[in-house]
Tab-separated table of C-alpha atoms in Angstrom:
chain	number	residue	atom	x	y	z
F	1	UNK	CA	-14.294	9.349	20.481
F	2	UNK	CA	-12.946	11.709	17.842
F	3	UNK	CA	-11.848	10.227	14.538
F	4	UNK	CA	-9.488	12.854	13.243
F	5	UNK	CA	-7.157	15.573	14.264
F	6	UNK	CA	-3.898	15.764	16.154
F	7	UNK	CA	-5.578	15.303	19.525
F	8	UNK	CA	-7.268	12.007	18.705
F	9	UNK	CA	-6.669	9.479	21.452
F	10	UNK	CA	-5.203	6.228	20.301
F	11	UNK	CA	-7.299	3.239	21.225
F	12	UNK	CA	-5.232	0.751	23.220
F	13	UNK	CA	-6.397	-1.925	20.797
F	14	UNK	CA	-4.754	-0.156	17.843
F	15	UNK	CA	-1.313	-1.378	16.827
F	16	UNK	CA	-0.223	-1.217	13.192
F	17	UNK	CA	2.602	-3.665	13.872
F	18	UNK	CA	-0.103	-6.239	14.612
F	19	UNK	CA	-2.486	-5.063	11.846
F	20	UNK	CA	-4.843	-3.604	14.446
F	21	UNK	CA	-5.609	-0.352	12.667
F	22	UNK	CA	-8.818	0.631	14.433
F	23	UNK	CA	-12.453	0.757	13.403
F	24	UNK	CA	-11.938	3.661	10.992
F	25	UNK	CA	-9.780	1.397	8.821
F	26	UNK	CA	-11.729	-1.829	9.203
F	27	UNK	CA	-13.080	-1.813	5.648
F	28	UNK	CA	-10.729	0.792	4.174
F	29	UNK	CA	-8.667	0.053	1.100
F	30	UNK	CA	-5.026	1.043	1.396
F	31	UNK	CA	-3.921	2.992	-1.647
F	32	UNK	CA	-0.622	2.621	-3.432
F	33	UNK	CA	1.447	5.609	-4.521
F	34	UNK	CA	0.672	4.780	-8.154
F	35	UNK	CA	-3.076	4.796	-7.451
F	36	UNK	CA	-2.844	8.157	-5.701
F	37	UNK	CA	-0.945	9.479	-8.730
F	38	UNK	CA	-3.716	8.326	-11.084
F	39	UNK	CA	-6.388	9.926	-8.891
F	40	UNK	CA	-4.519	13.233	-8.596
F	41	UNK	CA	-3.738	13.348	-12.326
F	42	UNK	CA	-7.447	12.896	-13.061
F	43	UNK	CA	-8.383	15.506	-10.469
F	44	UNK	CA	-5.959	18.035	-11.890
F	45	UNK	CA	-7.131	17.267	-15.405
F	46	UNK	CA	-10.715	18.025	-14.431
F	47	UNK	CA	-10.232	20.903	-12.016
F	48	UNK	CA	-7.015	22.459	-13.282
F	49	UNK	CA	-6.289	25.814	-11.659
F	50	UNK	CA	-9.676	25.847	-9.911
F	51	UNK	CA	-8.302	23.768	-7.021
F	52	UNK	CA	-8.050	25.830	-3.848
F	53	UNK	CA	-5.001	23.912	-2.682
F	54	UNK	CA	-3.300	23.446	-6.055
F	55	UNK	CA	0.218	23.687	-4.608
F	56	UNK	CA	-0.499	20.910	-2.111
F	57	UNK	CA	-1.976	18.690	-4.825
F	58	UNK	CA	1.004	19.354	-7.088
F	59	UNK	CA	3.447	18.564	-4.266
F	60	UNK	CA	1.608	15.354	-3.414
F	61	UNK	CA	1.481	14.345	-7.063
F	62	UNK	CA	5.215	14.978	-7.439
F	63	UNK	CA	5.906	12.790	-4.390
F	64	UNK	CA	3.750	9.833	-5.396
F	65	UNK	CA	4.974	10.065	-8.990
F	66	UNK	CA	8.565	9.868	-7.767
F	67	UNK	CA	7.897	6.789	-5.649
F	68	UNK	CA	5.306	4.906	-7.676
F	69	UNK	CA	6.215	1.502	-9.074
F	70	UNK	CA	3.820	1.548	-12.000
F	71	UNK	CA	3.968	3.826	-15.013
F	72	UNK	CA	0.285	3.934	-15.925
F	73	UNK	CA	-3.226	2.990	-14.887
F	74	UNK	CA	-3.166	-0.325	-16.783
F	75	UNK	CA	-0.012	-1.457	-14.958
F	76	UNK	CA	-1.573	-0.476	-11.619
F	77	UNK	CA	-4.736	-2.419	-12.434
F	78	UNK	CA	-2.769	-5.547	-13.368
F	79	UNK	CA	-0.734	-5.417	-10.158
F	80	UNK	CA	-3.836	-4.664	-8.072
F	81	UNK	CA	-5.561	-7.708	-9.598
F	82	UNK	CA	-2.601	-9.884	-8.592
F	83	UNK	CA	-2.641	-8.375	-5.094
F	84	UNK	CA	-6.407	-8.904	-4.734
F	85	UNK	CA	-5.990	-12.585	-5.596
F	86	UNK	CA	-3.249	-12.967	-2.984
F	87	UNK	CA	-5.303	-11.078	-0.389
F	88	UNK	CA	-8.325	-13.266	-1.171
F	89	UNK	CA	-6.183	-16.397	-0.658
F	90	UNK	CA	-5.052	-15.029	2.709
F	91	UNK	CA	-1.419	-14.813	1.659
F	92	UNK	CA	-1.219	-11.161	2.645
F	93	UNK	CA	-3.362	-8.303	3.994
F	94	UNK	CA	-4.138	-5.108	2.099
F	95	UNK	CA	-2.178	-2.972	4.561
F	96	UNK	CA	0.877	-5.222	4.220
F	97	UNK	CA	0.566	-5.076	0.453
F	98	UNK	CA	0.421	-1.280	0.506
F	99	UNK	CA	3.532	-1.084	2.687
F	100	UNK	CA	5.416	-3.482	0.403
F	101	UNK	CA	4.397	-1.525	-2.662
F	102	UNK	CA	4.797	2.004	-1.343
F	103	UNK	CA	8.162	1.274	0.280
F	104	UNK	CA	9.440	-0.594	-2.769
F	105	UNK	CA	10.330	-3.692	-0.757
F	106	UNK	CA	12.054	-6.201	-3.008
F	107	UNK	CA	13.421	-8.881	-0.702
F	108	UNK	CA	12.129	-11.174	1.995
F	109	UNK	CA	14.507	-10.028	4.744
F	110	UNK	CA	13.539	-6.386	4.311
F	111	UNK	CA	9.842	-7.276	4.237
F	112	UNK	CA	10.097	-9.279	7.463
F	113	UNK	CA	12.040	-6.486	9.161
F	114	UNK	CA	9.684	-3.664	8.127
F	115	UNK	CA	6.387	-5.552	8.437
F	116	UNK	CA	6.372	-7.593	11.668
F	117	UNK	CA	3.108	-9.383	10.861
F	118	UNK	CA	4.796	-11.186	7.971
F	119	UNK	CA	7.076	-13.041	10.395
F	120	UNK	CA	4.212	-15.160	11.728
F	121	UNK	CA	2.604	-15.658	8.330
F	122	UNK	CA	5.754	-16.878	6.615
F	123	UNK	CA	7.467	-18.611	9.526
F	124	UNK	CA	8.726	-22.039	8.410
F	125	UNK	CA	7.759	-21.228	4.807
F	126	UNK	CA	11.183	-20.271	3.498
F	127	UNK	CA	11.187	-18.686	0.084
F	128	UNK	CA	7.411	-18.243	-0.237
F	129	UNK	CA	7.510	-14.551	0.637
F	130	UNK	CA	10.379	-13.982	-1.783
F	131	UNK	CA	8.402	-15.789	-4.502
F	132	UNK	CA	5.459	-13.497	-3.799
F	133	UNK	CA	7.692	-10.394	-3.937
F	134	UNK	CA	9.257	-11.605	-7.184
F	135	UNK	CA	5.825	-12.089	-8.751
F	136	UNK	CA	4.813	-8.592	-7.679
F	137	UNK	CA	7.983	-6.908	-8.911
F	138	UNK	CA	7.577	-8.616	-12.290
F	139	UNK	CA	4.615	-6.275	-12.693
F	140	UNK	CA	6.582	-3.115	-11.784
F	141	UNK	CA	6.960	-0.665	-14.644
F	142	UNK	CA	10.503	-0.082	-15.741
């Protein structure tokens, strides 16, 4: 089975709406836009104009900078620590957290609509997801 490329066959067991992401993502960490921005800023600082695909890196950096929720590395680390604690407690999965963060989801209804797996987790637990989202957004940079 091929792992990459446009012709990769999708395993019938893969379904992102059910958090079945496939073996390639079993132990992968989902990055947030703000984390990608930090990585690319460091890369550009080290490599500068030596990057073969500088335009692509610059375009990607512009995108993630526009949509990141955290101003600097320290803010990202604080939010990631909070997220790791919630993931460890089983409140949320890393993929769900990345979607919430990267899409800028601020309310429970939107989260439930965009991330189907949250419906089962927070069924009959009214307000808990909103409390979680509120705690996360408290860490957003202004």
